[in-house]
mmCIF file of C-alpha atoms in Angstrom:
data_model
loop_
_atom_site.group_PDB
_atom_site.id
_atom_site.type_symbol
_atom_site.label_atom_id
_atom_site.label_comp_id
_atom_site.label_asym_id
_atom_site.label_seq_id
_atom_site.Cartn_x
_atom_site.Cartn_y
_atom_site.Cartn_z
ATOM 1 C CA MET A 29 133.186 65.220 39.211
ATOM 2 C CA SER A 30 135.705 68.367 38.650
ATOM 3 C CA LEU A 31 139.064 68.926 38.485
ATOM 4 C CA ILE A 32 139.447 69.845 42.147
ATOM 5 C CA ARG A 33 137.578 67.388 43.649
ATOM 6 C CA GLN A 34 139.346 64.433 41.420
ATOM 7 C CA LEU A 35 143.271 65.840 42.538
ATOM 8 C CA ALA A 36 142.009 66.092 46.394
ATOM 9 C CA ALA A 37 140.627 62.622 46.237
ATOM 10 C CA LEU A 38 143.894 61.324 44.590
ATOM 11 C CA ALA A 39 145.412 63.003 47.665
ATOM 12 C CA VAL A 40 143.466 61.732 50.054
ATOM 13 C CA ALA A 41 143.973 57.670 48.661
ATOM 14 C CA ALA A 42 147.719 58.662 48.380
ATOM 15 C CA LEU A 43 147.708 59.301 52.419
ATOM 16 C CA VAL A 44 145.803 56.221 52.709
ATOM 17 C CA ALA A 45 147.550 53.940 50.552
ATOM 18 C CA ASN A 46 151.031 55.458 51.542
ATOM 19 C CA PRO A 47 150.954 56.317 55.610
ATOM 20 C CA ALA A 48 154.636 57.129 55.902
ATOM 21 C CA PHE A 49 153.830 59.711 53.367
ATOM 22 C CA ALA A 50 151.393 61.311 55.070
ATOM 23 C CA GLN A 51 154.149 61.406 58.176
ATOM 24 C CA ASP A 52 156.583 62.918 55.867
ATOM 25 C CA ALA A 53 154.317 65.931 55.108
ATOM 26 C CA GLU A 54 153.562 66.290 58.808
ATOM 27 C CA TRP A 55 157.247 66.692 59.582
ATOM 28 C CA ASP A 56 158.147 68.771 56.935
ATOM 29 C CA LYS A 57 154.954 71.143 58.798
ATOM 30 C CA VAL A 58 157.253 70.643 61.934
ATOM 31 C CA VAL A 59 160.330 72.036 59.806
ATOM 32 C CA GLU A 60 159.090 75.042 58.016
ATOM 33 C CA ALA A 61 157.345 76.008 62.053
ATOM 34 C CA ALA A 62 160.744 75.707 63.019
ATOM 35 C CA LYS A 63 162.743 77.905 60.446
ATOM 36 C CA LYS A 64 160.130 80.325 61.391
ATOM 37 C CA GLU A 65 160.608 80.398 65.125
ATOM 38 C CA GLY A 66 164.151 81.307 64.140
ATOM 39 C CA THR A 67 165.742 80.066 67.734
ATOM 40 C CA VAL A 68 165.840 77.420 70.392
ATOM 41 C CA THR A 69 167.301 77.265 73.733
ATOM 42 C CA VAL A 70 168.958 74.571 75.440
ATOM 43 C CA TYR A 71 169.090 73.647 79.174
ATOM 44 C CA ASN A 72 172.032 71.608 79.842
ATOM 45 C CA SER A 73 174.738 70.727 81.728
ATOM 46 C CA GLN A 74 177.497 70.004 78.927
ATOM 47 C CA LEU A 75 179.806 72.548 80.580
ATOM 48 C CA GLY A 76 181.059 73.285 76.813
ATOM 49 C CA ALA A 77 182.143 69.690 76.188
ATOM 50 C CA PRO A 78 183.502 70.462 72.421
ATOM 51 C CA ASN A 79 180.785 67.350 70.957
ATOM 52 C CA PHE A 80 177.944 69.796 72.172
ATOM 53 C CA VAL A 81 179.317 72.307 70.599
ATOM 54 C CA ALA A 82 179.425 70.643 67.347
ATOM 55 C CA VAL A 83 176.198 69.596 67.034
ATOM 56 C CA THR A 84 174.599 72.663 67.781
ATOM 57 C CA GLU A 85 176.574 74.359 65.111
ATOM 58 C CA SER A 86 175.954 71.400 62.726
ATOM 59 C CA PHE A 87 172.038 72.674 63.395
ATOM 60 C CA GLU A 88 172.800 76.196 62.982
ATOM 61 C CA LYS A 89 174.645 75.328 59.846
ATOM 62 C CA LYS A 90 171.644 73.093 58.344
ATOM 63 C CA TYR A 91 168.526 74.977 59.312
ATOM 64 C CA GLY A 92 169.762 78.532 59.917
ATOM 65 C CA ILE A 93 167.993 78.354 63.518
ATOM 66 C CA LYS A 94 170.155 79.559 66.504
ATOM 67 C CA VAL A 95 170.958 77.653 69.385
ATOM 68 C CA GLY A 96 171.259 79.460 73.095
ATOM 69 C CA SER A 97 172.394 77.826 75.747
ATOM 70 C CA LEU A 98 172.028 77.590 79.629
ATOM 71 C CA ASP A 99 174.790 75.655 80.425
ATOM 72 C CA VAL A 100 175.259 74.745 84.639
ATOM 73 C CA ARG A 101 175.887 72.176 86.434
ATOM 74 C CA ALA A 102 173.140 69.635 86.643
ATOM 75 C CA SER A 103 171.540 70.886 90.133
ATOM 76 C CA GLU A 104 171.532 74.333 89.262
ATOM 77 C CA LEU A 105 169.806 73.392 85.828
ATOM 78 C CA THR A 106 166.949 72.100 88.170
ATOM 79 C CA GLU A 107 166.806 74.931 90.302
ATOM 80 C CA ARG A 108 167.121 76.949 87.744
ATOM 81 C CA LEU A 109 164.160 75.649 85.817
ATOM 82 C CA ARG A 110 162.166 75.304 89.096
ATOM 83 C CA SER A 111 162.144 78.961 89.936
ATOM 84 C CA GLU A 112 161.503 80.079 86.225
ATOM 85 C CA GLN A 113 158.394 78.283 85.954
ATOM 86 C CA ALA A 114 157.254 78.977 89.777
ATOM 87 C CA ALA A 115 157.723 82.624 88.909
ATOM 88 C CA GLY A 116 155.415 81.958 85.417
ATOM 89 C CA ARG A 117 158.956 82.656 83.166
ATOM 90 C CA TYR A 118 158.778 80.315 80.481
ATOM 91 C CA LEU A 119 162.527 80.730 79.083
ATOM 92 C CA ALA A 120 163.512 77.138 78.015
ATOM 93 C CA ASP A 121 162.658 75.039 75.535
ATOM 94 C CA ILE A 122 164.448 71.728 75.962
ATOM 95 C CA GLN A 123 165.995 70.574 79.176
ATOM 96 C CA MET A 124 168.936 68.028 78.736
ATOM 97 C CA HIS A 125 169.006 66.210 81.603
ATOM 98 C CA SER A 126 169.221 62.766 83.315
ATOM 99 C CA ALA A 127 166.010 60.844 83.514
ATOM 100 C CA ASN A 128 165.987 60.792 87.191
ATOM 101 C CA SER A 129 166.185 64.285 87.283
ATOM 102 C CA ILE A 130 163.732 65.086 84.353
ATOM 103 C CA GLU A 131 161.362 62.659 86.798
ATOM 104 C CA THR A 132 162.263 64.184 89.813
ATOM 105 C CA GLY A 133 161.149 67.816 88.609
ATOM 106 C CA LYS A 134 157.668 66.916 87.250
ATOM 107 C CA THR A 135 157.145 65.865 90.717
ATOM 108 C CA GLN A 136 158.559 69.363 91.926
ATOM 109 C CA GLY A 137 156.586 71.297 89.440
ATOM 110 C CA ILE A 138 158.785 71.279 86.592
ATOM 111 C CA LEU A 139 156.476 70.723 83.754
ATOM 112 C CA VAL A 140 157.101 69.303 80.713
ATOM 113 C CA GLU A 141 154.826 68.646 77.140
ATOM 114 C CA PRO A 142 154.420 65.661 75.230
ATOM 115 C CA LEU A 143 157.248 65.127 72.644
ATOM 116 C CA GLY A 144 154.539 64.043 70.093
ATOM 117 C CA LYS A 145 156.377 62.664 66.531
ATOM 118 C CA ILE A 146 160.016 62.997 65.945
ATOM 119 C CA PRO A 147 161.005 60.723 63.602
ATOM 120 C CA ASN A 148 165.096 59.869 64.895
ATOM 121 C CA VAL A 149 163.264 58.555 67.894
ATOM 122 C CA ALA A 150 162.610 55.104 65.258
ATOM 123 C CA ASN A 151 166.214 54.475 65.253
ATOM 124 C CA ILE A 152 167.208 54.143 68.755
ATOM 125 C CA ARG A 153 168.658 50.884 70.044
ATOM 126 C CA ASP A 154 166.347 47.954 71.027
ATOM 127 C CA ASP A 155 168.122 47.976 74.613
ATOM 128 C CA MET A 156 167.480 51.695 75.353
ATOM 129 C CA LYS A 157 163.752 51.609 73.992
ATOM 130 C CA LYS A 158 162.613 51.093 77.174
ATOM 131 C CA GLU A 159 163.711 54.546 78.199
ATOM 132 C CA VAL A 160 161.624 56.272 75.598
ATOM 133 C CA THR A 161 158.490 58.077 77.454
ATOM 134 C CA ALA A 162 155.449 60.362 76.246
ATOM 135 C CA ASP A 163 157.596 63.546 77.391
ATOM 136 C CA HIS A 164 161.349 62.391 77.503
ATOM 137 C CA VAL A 165 163.784 60.239 75.387
ATOM 138 C CA PRO A 166 167.283 59.511 75.283
ATOM 139 C CA GLY A 167 170.409 60.910 73.740
ATOM 140 C CA PHE A 168 172.928 59.617 74.907
ATOM 141 C CA LEU A 169 174.782 57.447 77.691
ATOM 142 C CA GLN A 170 177.350 58.747 80.551
ATOM 143 C CA ALA A 171 179.261 55.352 81.319
ATOM 144 C CA TYR A 172 181.475 54.171 83.862
ATOM 145 C CA GLY A 173 184.566 52.171 83.943
ATOM 146 C CA ILE A 174 187.712 51.468 85.928
ATOM 147 C CA LEU A 175 191.086 53.883 85.447
ATOM 148 C CA VAL A 176 193.915 52.598 85.997
ATOM 149 C CA ASN A 177 197.384 53.900 85.786
ATOM 150 C CA THR A 178 199.376 52.307 83.681
ATOM 151 C CA GLY A 179 203.006 52.988 85.435
ATOM 152 C CA LEU A 180 202.017 51.547 88.397
ATOM 153 C CA VAL A 181 199.366 48.536 87.345
ATOM 154 C CA LYS A 182 201.028 45.560 85.230
ATOM 155 C CA PRO A 183 199.091 44.154 82.787
ATOM 156 C CA GLU A 184 198.358 41.449 84.022
ATOM 157 C CA ASP A 185 197.350 42.726 87.204
ATOM 158 C CA GLU A 186 194.884 44.964 86.048
ATOM 159 C CA PRO A 187 191.382 44.554 87.386
ATOM 160 C CA LYS A 188 189.109 42.566 84.527
ATOM 161 C CA SER A 189 185.985 42.780 86.645
ATOM 162 C CA TRP A 190 184.619 45.153 89.340
ATOM 163 C CA LYS A 191 184.601 42.541 92.080
ATOM 164 C CA ASP A 192 188.385 42.069 91.135
ATOM 165 C CA LEU A 193 188.483 45.291 93.373
ATOM 166 C CA ALA A 194 187.693 43.381 96.669
ATOM 167 C CA ASP A 195 191.092 41.736 96.511
ATOM 168 C CA PRO A 196 192.797 42.711 99.528
ATOM 169 C CA ARG A 197 195.965 43.580 97.563
ATOM 170 C CA TRP A 198 194.148 47.213 96.623
ATOM 171 C CA LYS A 199 193.356 48.128 100.231
ATOM 172 C CA GLY A 200 194.134 52.055 100.276
ATOM 173 C CA LYS A 201 194.720 52.392 96.823
ATOM 174 C CA ILE A 202 191.411 53.317 95.291
ATOM 175 C CA LEU A 203 190.603 56.924 94.668
ATOM 176 C CA SER A 204 186.652 56.838 94.443
ATOM 177 C CA ASP A 205 183.920 59.211 93.756
ATOM 178 C CA ASP A 206 182.423 59.532 97.447
ATOM 179 C CA MET A 207 179.429 56.605 97.269
ATOM 180 C CA ARG A 208 177.346 58.312 99.722
ATOM 181 C CA PRO A 209 175.498 61.456 98.422
ATOM 182 C CA LEU A 210 174.114 61.433 94.760
ATOM 183 C CA GLY A 211 176.627 61.170 91.693
ATOM 184 C CA SER A 212 178.314 59.032 89.763
ATOM 185 C CA GLY A 213 179.843 57.251 92.922
ATOM 186 C CA GLY A 214 176.229 56.939 94.322
ATOM 187 C CA THR A 215 175.270 55.412 90.865
ATOM 188 C CA MET A 216 177.936 53.180 91.005
ATOM 189 C CA PHE A 217 177.048 52.088 94.581
ATOM 190 C CA VAL A 218 173.505 51.414 93.922
ATOM 191 C CA VAL A 219 174.551 49.299 90.376
ATOM 192 C CA PHE A 220 176.913 47.315 92.910
ATOM 193 C CA ASN A 221 174.077 46.435 95.219
ATOM 194 C CA LYS A 222 171.417 45.632 92.822
ATOM 195 C CA THR A 223 174.438 43.464 90.757
ATOM 196 C CA TYR A 224 176.571 41.680 93.551
ATOM 197 C CA GLY A 225 174.838 42.160 96.731
ATOM 198 C CA GLN A 226 175.494 44.066 100.134
ATOM 199 C CA ALA A 227 178.120 41.711 100.836
ATOM 200 C CA PHE A 228 180.176 43.178 97.867
ATOM 201 C CA ASN A 229 180.058 46.698 98.966
ATOM 202 C CA GLU A 230 180.834 45.739 102.188
ATOM 203 C CA LYS A 231 184.211 43.411 101.103
ATOM 204 C CA LEU A 232 185.087 46.649 98.484
ATOM 205 C CA ALA A 233 184.619 48.743 102.199
ATOM 206 C CA GLU A 234 186.832 46.794 103.617
ATOM 207 C CA ASN A 235 189.540 47.831 101.157
ATOM 208 C CA LYS A 236 189.320 51.705 102.015
ATOM 209 C CA PRO A 237 188.728 53.617 99.239
ATOM 210 C CA VAL A 238 189.568 57.264 99.374
ATOM 211 C CA PHE A 239 186.301 59.288 98.684
ATOM 212 C CA SER A 240 186.626 62.573 96.800
ATOM 213 C CA ARG A 241 183.942 64.733 94.779
ATOM 214 C CA ASP A 242 186.356 66.644 92.144
ATOM 215 C CA LEU A 243 185.771 63.960 88.853
ATOM 216 C CA ARG A 244 188.054 65.373 86.402
ATOM 217 C CA ASN A 245 190.794 66.066 89.038
ATOM 218 C CA ASP A 246 190.895 62.684 90.374
ATOM 219 C CA ALA A 247 191.264 61.256 86.910
ATOM 220 C CA ARG A 248 194.413 63.400 86.741
ATOM 221 C CA ARG A 249 195.589 62.631 90.408
ATOM 222 C CA VAL A 250 195.780 58.895 88.725
ATOM 223 C CA ALA A 251 197.809 60.278 86.069
ATOM 224 C CA ARG A 252 200.550 61.782 88.534
ATOM 225 C CA GLY A 253 200.572 58.373 90.047
ATOM 226 C CA GLU A 254 198.613 59.358 93.838
ATOM 227 C CA TYR A 255 196.698 56.277 93.275
ATOM 228 C CA PRO A 256 196.872 53.244 91.002
ATOM 229 C CA VAL A 257 192.922 53.202 90.440
ATOM 230 C CA TYR A 258 189.928 55.697 89.981
ATOM 231 C CA ILE A 259 186.345 54.105 90.106
ATOM 232 C CA PRO A 260 184.274 54.839 89.091
ATOM 233 C CA GLN A 261 185.883 56.776 85.407
ATOM 234 C CA MET A 262 183.457 58.151 83.170
ATOM 235 C CA PHE A 263 184.700 57.196 79.884
ATOM 236 C CA ALA A 264 184.178 60.727 78.194
ATOM 237 C CA PHE A 265 186.395 62.444 81.345
ATOM 238 C CA ALA A 266 188.896 59.950 80.307
ATOM 239 C CA ASN A 267 189.242 61.442 76.366
ATOM 240 C CA ASP A 268 191.274 64.271 76.940
ATOM 241 C CA LEU A 269 194.149 62.387 78.989
ATOM 242 C CA LYS A 270 195.313 60.348 75.614
ATOM 243 C CA GLY A 271 199.189 60.331 76.016
ATOM 244 C CA LEU A 272 199.176 60.046 80.284
ATOM 245 C CA PRO A 273 200.005 56.690 81.613
ATOM 246 C CA ILE A 274 196.396 55.820 81.653
ATOM 247 C CA LYS A 275 194.078 53.142 80.729
ATOM 248 C CA VAL A 276 190.048 52.828 81.035
ATOM 249 C CA ILE A 277 189.282 49.212 81.572
ATOM 250 C CA VAL A 278 186.055 48.513 80.302
ATOM 251 C CA PRO A 279 184.993 45.307 83.059
ATOM 252 C CA GLU A 280 183.711 42.130 81.235
ATOM 253 C CA GLU A 281 180.196 42.411 83.208
ATOM 254 C CA GLY A 282 179.226 45.577 82.166
ATOM 255 C CA VAL A 283 179.344 49.198 83.126
ATOM 256 C CA PRO A 284 177.061 51.418 85.510
ATOM 257 C CA TYR A 285 175.778 54.603 83.558
ATOM 258 C CA VAL A 286 173.469 57.444 83.176
ATOM 259 C CA SER A 287 171.029 58.267 80.519
ATOM 260 C CA ILE A 288 171.198 61.957 79.303
ATOM 261 C CA HIS A 289 167.386 62.864 78.017
ATOM 262 C CA PHE A 290 165.721 65.293 75.958
ATOM 263 C CA ALA A 291 162.604 66.719 77.409
ATOM 264 C CA ILE A 292 160.286 69.742 75.673
ATOM 265 C CA MET A 293 159.463 72.015 78.567
ATOM 266 C CA LYS A 294 155.876 73.629 79.449
ATOM 267 C CA ASN A 295 154.892 76.763 77.360
ATOM 268 C CA ALA A 296 157.809 76.379 75.614
ATOM 269 C CA PRO A 297 158.565 79.801 72.899
ATOM 270 C CA HIS A 298 159.969 77.479 70.101
ATOM 271 C CA PRO A 299 158.304 74.068 70.406
ATOM 272 C CA ASN A 300 159.270 72.958 66.720
ATOM 273 C CA ALA A 301 161.947 73.775 66.900
ATOM 274 C CA ALA A 302 162.682 72.365 70.085
ATOM 275 C CA LYS A 303 161.361 68.895 68.143
ATOM 276 C CA LEU A 304 163.915 69.538 65.224
ATOM 277 C CA PHE A 305 166.635 69.880 67.475
ATOM 278 C CA ILE A 306 166.067 66.902 69.679
ATOM 279 C CA ASN A 307 165.495 65.023 66.277
ATOM 280 C CA HIS A 308 168.710 66.266 64.899
ATOM 281 C CA PHE A 309 170.483 64.936 68.092
ATOM 282 C CA LEU A 310 169.811 61.548 67.192
ATOM 283 C CA ASP A 311 170.566 61.832 63.597
ATOM 284 C CA MET A 312 173.517 59.415 62.914
ATOM 285 C CA GLU A 313 176.356 62.165 62.396
ATOM 286 C CA GLN A 314 175.717 63.605 65.755
ATOM 287 C CA GLN A 315 175.450 60.287 67.516
ATOM 288 C CA VAL A 316 178.980 59.459 65.907
ATOM 289 C CA THR A 317 180.239 62.877 67.670
ATOM 290 C CA TYR A 318 179.097 62.054 70.799
ATOM 291 C CA ALA A 319 180.645 58.703 70.507
ATOM 292 C CA LYS A 320 184.109 59.898 69.304
ATOM 293 C CA ALA A 321 184.256 61.814 72.688
ATOM 294 C CA TRP A 322 183.654 58.465 74.732
ATOM 295 C CA MET A 323 179.769 58.889 74.852
ATOM 296 C CA LEU A 324 177.373 56.068 74.628
ATOM 297 C CA PRO A 325 175.236 56.311 71.798
ATOM 298 C CA VAL A 326 171.500 55.471 71.757
ATOM 299 C CA ALA A 327 171.274 55.156 68.346
ATOM 300 C CA LYS A 328 171.350 51.471 66.083
ATOM 301 C CA GLY A 329 174.753 51.486 63.837
ATOM 302 C CA VAL A 330 176.814 54.173 65.342
ATOM 303 C CA GLU A 331 179.821 51.639 66.463
ATOM 304 C CA ASP A 332 180.464 50.996 63.011
ATOM 305 C CA GLN A 333 181.370 53.969 62.040
ATOM 306 C CA LEU A 334 183.957 54.478 64.981
ATOM 307 C CA ASP A 335 187.831 54.146 65.136
ATOM 308 C CA PRO A 336 188.924 51.347 67.503
ATOM 309 C CA GLU A 337 189.230 53.168 70.444
ATOM 310 C CA SER A 338 185.767 54.416 70.605
ATOM 311 C CA LYS A 339 184.022 51.579 69.654
ATOM 312 C CA ARG A 340 185.647 49.649 72.879
ATOM 313 C CA PHE A 341 183.493 52.203 74.782
ATOM 314 C CA ALA A 342 180.782 52.459 72.631
ATOM 315 C CA SER A 343 179.811 48.791 72.740
ATOM 316 C CA ALA A 344 180.341 47.978 76.226
ATOM 317 C CA LYS A 345 177.530 46.302 78.027
ATOM 318 C CA LEU A 346 175.221 48.196 80.271
ATOM 319 C CA LEU A 347 175.278 46.474 83.898
ATOM 320 C CA GLY A 348 172.597 49.103 85.318
ATOM 321 C CA THR A 349 171.992 52.443 86.296
ATOM 322 C CA ARG A 350 170.276 53.832 89.501
ATOM 323 C CA GLU A 351 165.940 54.218 89.541
ATOM 324 C CA MET A 352 164.578 57.444 91.145
ATOM 325 C CA ASN A 353 163.084 54.934 94.220
ATOM 326 C CA GLU A 354 166.465 53.970 94.980
ATOM 327 C CA TYR A 355 167.710 57.369 96.208
ATOM 328 C CA GLY A 356 166.664 57.607 99.412
ATOM 329 C CA PRO A 357 166.902 54.031 101.006
ATOM 330 C CA LEU A 358 170.384 52.710 99.403
ATOM 331 C CA MET A 359 171.888 56.305 100.211
ATOM 332 C CA GLU A 360 171.610 55.669 103.904
ATOM 333 C CA LEU A 361 173.125 52.422 102.920
ATOM 334 C CA ALA A 362 176.038 53.504 101.472
ATOM 335 C CA LYS A 363 176.306 56.019 104.727
ATOM 336 C CA LYS A 364 176.535 52.813 107.134
ATOM 337 C CA ILE A 365 178.736 50.802 104.931
ATOM 338 C CA TYR A 366 181.129 53.996 104.251
ATOM 339 C CA PRO A 367 180.958 56.018 107.790
#
């Protein structure tokens, strides 16, 4: 046998004996191809969040690949993708969107590609693996608790559970995201209905929560003392209120959440860079960056690297989320209970 054949046989034997080596070699090809592509475009609704900027900058520094970002509201993101694909314009490499939005988009003709092998997907925590599909994976969770004004609510009176909010003492004192349309309030309504039953929502409605749709300003209204309580408070949106008289309560039974996923778009101009970006986002360092911004990480082991306050949120028990088939029927129910 010639030397070349001997070397080839040894290489094949090595791959058979060590499948991980073969996988590493395949991933190395993805990384090299990504660097040649030189850029990746992420359609997202992070609205300039510093944690997202930090992740994109770390990606650019590590790989020398430029990140382009279309940063718009979630509803605008869906429409932009739909109109571009309908026109045969394939500009986006990645959509960073809620799992339900990605699935809904697929029914509207917003096509995505199978992800293939992305190494860091293996590090996703066990309770989130059910959300991993062939064409999209979770990157982080937006979770919700109860916001109270510490000057208006004594520690002994703080609601410890969502069910405490149905107590008549809170009548007329709860500011809430509107529970009738799509949004955080609607997600909360659905999770309440599934967890506690319709009777709980009806009892909560007797306390006449005041509806609003301005998530960031509503938290500041509580901080100013206009209302003692706001629900549902996205953990991350309270991160920049440190120093104000507010506290975010993580209810003992768990929290509603929305999972934000990554999908690679059909005919993505830079498919390898897209895979590499998703893998980078699932790195421990990037997951810690998001957890410190009070977004819930999806990777294992992140809590061990956090300060106590960030860890309090990252370790929150998950109460539930809203599924696609719950949109219509339960939104109609919400309109009846909260006319």
